């Protein structure tokens, strides 16, 4: 069975006859999916192979950018432009409408960022991103280098361009997303791999545009939460070691989509945003749901 239904609510979210499709394979660590509805395609990273790929239902798989500075997570800003985290240059960039690349952030208080991992853009245009050390830990997903900053979560102001470290008490912040009304911010902490650091999702209440609190929302098992997105009703769909886990706003695990590879990230897309695209180690998967994504884009 593709689905594991742990709560009756989940049976309404899935389609009994919808297959989990493997759309493409041959990657080393697929990550950072973002749906480009106007181009009817998905962009995603293959980090160790230093490329951004494009998958379209019309034309299949092609290369979008290579080399790609070991890009990881992507999103779109409110003007539809691609915003990307780059391990290689240790920065967050925006791809303009003419294809040129603008650097949005590469340092904080005079020190180089570690390796921006995942990114979201809020309704006010602010760019929020996580900065763990995974991309400078080895030469596999970037360039091995000394860590200059703690692993923070940052907010880039859309008007002033000022960078602010908004969350500074994480081991390794990773995936992040807002609830549909932006009253909450979810951030995964994936810790230092093999060092038994806490691995869980924390939830923050947004007060005056800044996150407050930060209690543990859910500890994903097996594996850990990496990328995640919310649907239109505020359920959180998280990557996990055995597939995708669907969590209710109260933290209850409602059910799972079993995927035969470790899942790194996911996003909603396709017609009516009812397809869930899943990057999982060497492959890209998709499955249709009786749900629509809420997360911009
Ligand atoms: Mg990630």
Short mmCIF file of C-alpha atoms and ligand atoms in Angstrom, two decimals:
data_model
loop_
_atom_site.label_atom_id
_atom_site.label_comp_id
_atom_site.label_asym_id
_atom_site.label_seq_id
_atom_site.Cartn_x
_atom_site.Cartn_y
_atom_site.Cartn_z
CA UNK A 1 0.00 0.00 0.00
CA UNK A 2 1.16 3.49 -0.84
CA UNK A 3 -0.77 5.05 2.02
CA UNK A 4 -0.68 4.41 5.73
CA UNK A 5 -3.84 5.85 7.28
CA UNK A 6 -3.39 6.52 11.00
CA UNK A 7 -6.32 8.92 11.47
CA UNK A 8 -9.70 8.89 9.65
CA UNK A 9 -9.09 12.43 8.40
CA UNK A 10 -6.23 11.22 6.22
CA UNK A 11 -8.49 8.90 4.25
CA UNK A 12 -10.21 12.01 2.84
CA UNK A 13 -6.91 13.53 1.79
CA UNK A 14 -5.71 10.67 -0.38
CA UNK A 15 -7.09 9.01 -3.50
CA UNK A 16 -7.35 5.25 -3.25
CA UNK A 17 -6.33 4.63 -6.85
CA UNK A 18 -3.70 7.36 -7.34
CA UNK A 19 -0.28 5.86 -8.01
CA UNK A 20 3.03 7.09 -6.65
CA UNK A 21 4.86 7.75 -9.91
CA UNK A 22 8.62 7.84 -10.32
CA UNK A 23 9.05 10.69 -12.79
CA UNK A 24 12.83 10.67 -13.11
CA UNK A 25 15.84 9.09 -11.46
CA UNK A 26 19.65 9.01 -11.53
CA UNK A 27 20.33 11.83 -9.08
CA UNK A 28 22.57 11.69 -6.02
CA UNK A 29 20.59 13.91 -3.62
CA UNK A 30 17.53 15.52 -5.13
CA UNK A 31 16.26 18.54 -3.18
CA UNK A 32 14.52 21.88 -3.34
CA UNK A 33 11.46 21.30 -5.55
CA UNK A 34 9.52 24.38 -6.66
CA UNK A 35 6.52 24.41 -8.98
CA UNK A 36 6.59 26.96 -11.81
CA UNK A 37 2.93 26.96 -12.79
CA UNK A 38 3.30 29.50 -15.58
CA UNK A 39 5.92 27.32 -17.27
CA UNK A 40 4.11 24.07 -16.37
CA UNK A 41 7.28 22.62 -14.90
CA UNK A 42 9.03 21.74 -11.68
CA UNK A 43 12.54 22.92 -10.86
CA UNK A 44 14.64 20.99 -8.34
CA UNK A 45 18.27 20.55 -7.33
CA UNK A 46 20.61 17.59 -7.63
CA UNK A 47 23.06 18.99 -5.11
CA UNK A 48 26.14 16.70 -5.38
CA UNK A 49 26.01 16.93 -9.18
CA UNK A 50 25.85 20.71 -9.02
CA UNK A 51 22.79 21.16 -11.18
CA UNK A 52 19.23 22.46 -11.20
CA UNK A 53 16.90 20.26 -13.21
CA UNK A 54 13.55 20.91 -14.84
CA UNK A 55 10.76 18.35 -15.11
CA UNK A 56 7.72 19.01 -17.25
CA UNK A 57 4.75 16.75 -18.00
CA UNK A 58 5.17 17.82 -21.64
CA UNK A 59 8.87 17.31 -22.19
CA UNK A 60 10.15 15.29 -19.23
CA UNK A 61 13.54 15.96 -17.72
CA UNK A 62 16.03 18.60 -18.83
CA UNK A 63 18.80 20.70 -17.31
CA UNK A 64 17.86 24.17 -16.12
CA UNK A 65 21.28 25.30 -14.82
CA UNK A 66 24.66 23.61 -14.53
CA UNK A 67 26.90 24.41 -12.78
CA UNK A 68 24.50 25.76 -10.21
CA UNK A 69 26.73 26.62 -7.24
CA UNK A 70 25.45 23.49 -5.50
CA UNK A 71 21.97 24.95 -5.18
CA UNK A 72 19.66 23.44 -2.58
CA UNK A 73 16.22 24.86 -1.70
CA UNK A 74 14.18 27.10 -3.99
CA UNK A 75 11.03 29.16 -3.85
CA UNK A 76 9.46 32.02 -5.78
CA UNK A 77 9.06 35.55 -4.55
CA UNK A 78 5.78 37.48 -4.80
CA UNK A 79 6.79 38.65 -8.27
CA UNK A 80 7.30 35.04 -9.35
CA UNK A 81 11.07 35.19 -9.51
CA UNK A 82 13.12 32.16 -8.53
CA UNK A 83 14.86 32.50 -5.15
CA UNK A 84 17.58 29.93 -4.48
CA UNK A 85 19.87 28.77 -1.70
CA UNK A 86 23.41 28.06 -2.91
CA UNK A 87 25.86 25.98 -0.89
CA UNK A 88 28.76 26.64 -3.26
CA UNK A 89 28.81 30.41 -3.02
CA UNK A 90 27.22 30.33 0.47
CA UNK A 91 24.45 32.71 -0.49
CA UNK A 92 20.82 33.31 -1.39
CA UNK A 93 20.15 34.54 -4.91
CA UNK A 94 17.28 35.69 -7.07
CA UNK A 95 17.06 34.87 -10.76
CA UNK A 96 15.65 37.89 -12.56
CA UNK A 97 13.16 37.78 -15.41
CA UNK A 98 16.02 38.22 -17.91
CA UNK A 99 17.98 35.32 -16.40
CA UNK A 100 20.63 37.33 -14.60
CA UNK A 101 21.34 36.35 -11.00
CA UNK A 102 21.24 38.85 -8.13
CA UNK A 103 22.88 38.10 -4.77
CA UNK A 104 20.43 38.78 -1.95
CA UNK A 105 22.51 37.69 1.05
CA UNK A 106 25.94 36.14 1.51
CA UNK A 107 27.15 37.43 4.88
CA UNK A 108 25.95 38.49 8.30
CA UNK A 109 27.82 40.97 10.50
CA UNK A 110 30.86 40.68 8.24
CA UNK A 111 31.06 36.86 8.32
CA UNK A 112 30.19 34.48 5.51
CA UNK A 113 26.97 32.51 5.73
CA UNK A 114 27.40 28.74 6.15
CA UNK A 115 25.35 27.17 3.34
CA UNK A 116 21.78 28.39 2.97
CA UNK A 117 19.52 25.36 2.81
CA UNK A 118 15.86 26.23 2.37
CA UNK A 119 13.88 29.39 1.80
CA UNK A 120 10.36 30.82 1.90
CA UNK A 121 8.98 34.24 0.99
CA UNK A 122 6.34 35.76 3.26
CA UNK A 123 3.32 37.76 2.12
CA UNK A 124 5.16 41.01 2.86
CA UNK A 125 7.99 39.94 0.55
CA UNK A 126 10.45 39.15 3.35
CA UNK A 127 12.75 36.23 2.51
CA UNK A 128 13.24 33.72 5.33
CA UNK A 129 15.98 31.11 5.07
CA UNK A 130 17.89 28.57 7.13
CA UNK A 131 21.68 28.40 7.25
CA UNK A 132 22.99 25.07 8.58
CA UNK A 133 26.54 23.93 7.89
CA UNK A 134 25.83 20.91 5.68
CA UNK A 135 27.23 22.51 2.51
CA UNK A 136 30.62 23.34 4.05
CA UNK A 137 30.92 20.17 6.12
CA UNK A 138 32.48 18.27 3.18
CA UNK A 139 33.14 18.63 -0.53
CA UNK A 140 30.12 16.46 -1.38
CA UNK A 141 27.42 19.15 -1.46
CA UNK A 142 29.62 22.22 -1.82
CA UNK A 143 33.09 23.26 -0.77
CA UNK A 144 34.54 22.21 2.57
CA UNK A 145 35.29 25.30 4.61
CA UNK A 146 35.46 26.70 8.12
CA UNK A 147 32.19 27.68 9.76
CA UNK A 148 32.09 31.37 10.60
CA UNK A 149 28.55 31.74 11.95
CA UNK A 150 26.13 29.74 14.11
CA UNK A 151 23.41 27.89 12.23
CA UNK A 152 20.70 30.54 12.30
CA UNK A 153 17.38 31.30 10.65
CA UNK A 154 17.45 34.65 8.88
CA UNK A 155 14.93 37.18 7.63
CA UNK A 156 15.85 39.46 4.76
CA UNK A 157 13.84 42.66 4.80
CA UNK A 158 12.20 43.32 1.42
CA UNK A 159 12.49 47.10 1.70
CA UNK A 160 15.81 47.78 3.39
CA UNK A 161 17.65 44.59 2.41
CA UNK A 162 18.75 44.24 6.04
CA UNK A 163 19.52 40.72 7.20
CA UNK A 164 18.34 39.75 10.67
CA UNK A 165 19.13 36.55 12.60
CA UNK A 166 15.61 35.82 13.87
CA UNK A 167 16.20 32.35 15.34
CA UNK A 168 19.55 31.58 16.92
CA UNK A 169 18.92 28.52 19.12
CA UNK A 170 19.01 25.72 16.52
CA UNK A 171 21.57 23.01 15.93
CA UNK A 172 20.91 22.83 12.20
CA UNK A 173 17.73 24.53 10.97
CA UNK A 174 16.61 23.00 7.71
CA UNK A 175 13.15 23.02 6.08
CA UNK A 176 10.78 25.84 6.99
CA UNK A 177 7.31 27.03 6.07
CA UNK A 178 4.53 29.27 7.26
CA UNK A 179 0.96 28.20 8.06
CA UNK A 180 -1.52 29.41 5.41
CA UNK A 181 -2.43 32.56 7.38
CA UNK A 182 1.20 33.10 8.46
CA UNK A 183 0.22 32.96 12.11
CA UNK A 184 2.77 30.18 12.56
CA UNK A 185 6.25 29.36 11.36
CA UNK A 186 7.46 25.76 11.29
CA UNK A 187 11.21 25.05 11.24
CA UNK A 188 12.85 21.63 11.18
CA UNK A 189 16.00 21.04 13.19
CA UNK A 190 17.96 18.17 11.68
CA UNK A 191 20.99 18.48 13.92
CA UNK A 192 24.41 17.10 13.22
CA UNK A 193 24.07 13.82 11.43
CA UNK A 194 25.47 10.87 13.43
CA UNK A 195 25.85 12.94 16.60
CA UNK A 196 22.45 12.19 18.14
CA UNK A 197 21.35 15.82 18.10
CA UNK A 198 17.63 16.45 18.55
CA UNK A 199 15.75 16.06 15.28
CA UNK A 200 12.29 17.57 15.28
CA UNK A 201 9.98 20.25 13.93
CA UNK A 202 9.47 23.33 16.09
CA UNK A 203 6.51 25.69 15.81
CA UNK A 204 6.64 29.43 16.44
CA UNK A 205 3.73 31.85 16.86
CA UNK A 206 4.17 34.92 14.71
CA UNK A 207 3.77 38.12 16.76
CA UNK A 208 4.30 41.48 15.06
CA UNK A 209 6.06 39.72 12.21
CA UNK A 210 8.56 37.88 14.40
CA UNK A 211 8.54 34.27 15.68
CA UNK A 212 7.85 33.66 19.36
CA UNK A 213 7.88 30.48 21.41
CA UNK A 214 9.33 27.54 19.54
CA UNK A 215 8.02 24.46 21.27
CA UNK A 216 8.61 21.06 19.73
CA UNK A 217 5.73 20.40 17.34
CA UNK A 218 6.56 16.88 16.24
CA UNK A 219 9.57 14.55 16.14
CA UNK A 220 9.57 12.74 12.82
CA UNK A 221 10.53 9.06 12.92
CA UNK A 222 12.03 7.22 11.22
CA UNK A 223 14.52 9.66 9.82
CA UNK A 224 13.99 13.37 10.25
CA UNK A 225 12.06 16.30 8.85
CA UNK A 226 13.87 18.10 6.06
CA UNK A 227 11.68 20.02 3.61
CA UNK A 228 7.97 20.56 4.27
CA UNK A 229 4.89 22.39 2.99
CA UNK A 230 1.36 23.10 4.23
CA UNK A 231 -1.91 22.38 2.45
CA UNK A 232 -4.86 24.76 2.23
CA UNK A 233 -6.27 23.59 5.59
CA UNK A 234 -2.99 23.98 7.41
CA UNK A 235 -1.90 20.37 7.57
CA UNK A 236 1.87 20.06 7.46
CA UNK A 237 3.33 17.62 4.93
CA UNK A 238 6.85 16.72 5.98
CA UNK A 239 9.66 14.70 4.51
CA UNK A 240 10.67 11.63 6.54
CA UNK A 241 12.87 8.57 6.36
CA UNK A 242 10.08 6.33 5.13
CA UNK A 243 8.18 8.77 2.94
CA UNK A 244 5.97 11.79 3.51
CA UNK A 245 4.18 12.33 6.83
CA UNK A 246 1.00 14.39 7.11
CA UNK A 247 0.62 16.24 10.43
CA UNK A 248 -2.51 18.03 11.64
CA UNK A 249 -2.10 21.56 13.03
CA UNK A 250 -2.19 20.03 16.54
CA UNK A 251 0.82 17.85 15.71
CA UNK A 252 -1.06 14.55 15.27
CA UNK A 253 0.41 12.23 12.66
CA UNK A 254 -2.57 11.62 10.36
CA UNK A 255 -0.93 9.31 7.86
CA UNK A 256 1.97 8.59 5.57
CA UNK A 257 2.74 8.26 1.90
CA UNK A 258 5.28 5.52 1.70
CA UNK A 259 8.20 6.28 -0.62
CA UNK A 260 10.93 3.69 -1.28
CA UNK A 261 13.76 6.22 -0.79
CA UNK A 262 14.60 8.75 1.93
CA UNK A 263 12.60 11.91 1.22
CA UNK A 264 14.42 15.25 1.31
CA UNK A 265 11.70 17.69 0.31
CA UNK A 266 8.34 18.16 -1.39
CA UNK A 267 6.01 20.74 -2.88
CA UNK A 268 2.51 21.01 -4.25
CA UNK A 269 2.05 21.69 -7.95
CA UNK A 270 0.29 20.71 -11.11
CA UNK A 271 -3.25 21.63 -12.06
CA UNK A 272 -5.10 22.94 -8.98
CA UNK A 273 -1.90 22.35 -6.99
CA UNK A 274 -3.25 18.92 -6.11
CA UNK A 275 -0.11 17.00 -7.02
CA UNK A 276 2.59 16.44 -4.43
CA UNK A 277 6.07 16.40 -5.96
CA UNK A 278 8.60 14.56 -3.83
CA UNK A 279 12.38 14.67 -4.08
CA UNK A 280 13.77 11.49 -2.58
CA UNK A 281 17.49 10.70 -2.70
CA UNK A 282 18.04 9.49 -6.30
CA UNK A 283 14.57 10.12 -7.72
CA UNK A 284 11.70 12.51 -8.29
CA UNK A 285 8.23 11.20 -7.49
CA UNK A 286 4.70 12.61 -7.73
CA UNK A 287 1.30 11.60 -6.44
CA UNK A 288 -2.13 13.17 -6.83
CA UNK A 289 -4.01 14.04 -3.64
CA UNK A 290 -7.46 15.22 -2.68
CA UNK A 291 -5.73 18.27 -1.23
CA UNK A 292 -4.37 21.54 -2.55
CA UNK A 293 -1.20 23.22 -1.47
CA UNK A 294 -1.43 26.54 0.30
CA UNK A 295 2.18 27.52 0.43
CA UNK A 296 3.27 30.25 -1.89
CA UNK A 297 4.25 29.63 -4.62
MG1 LIG B 1 16.83 20.87 3.31
#
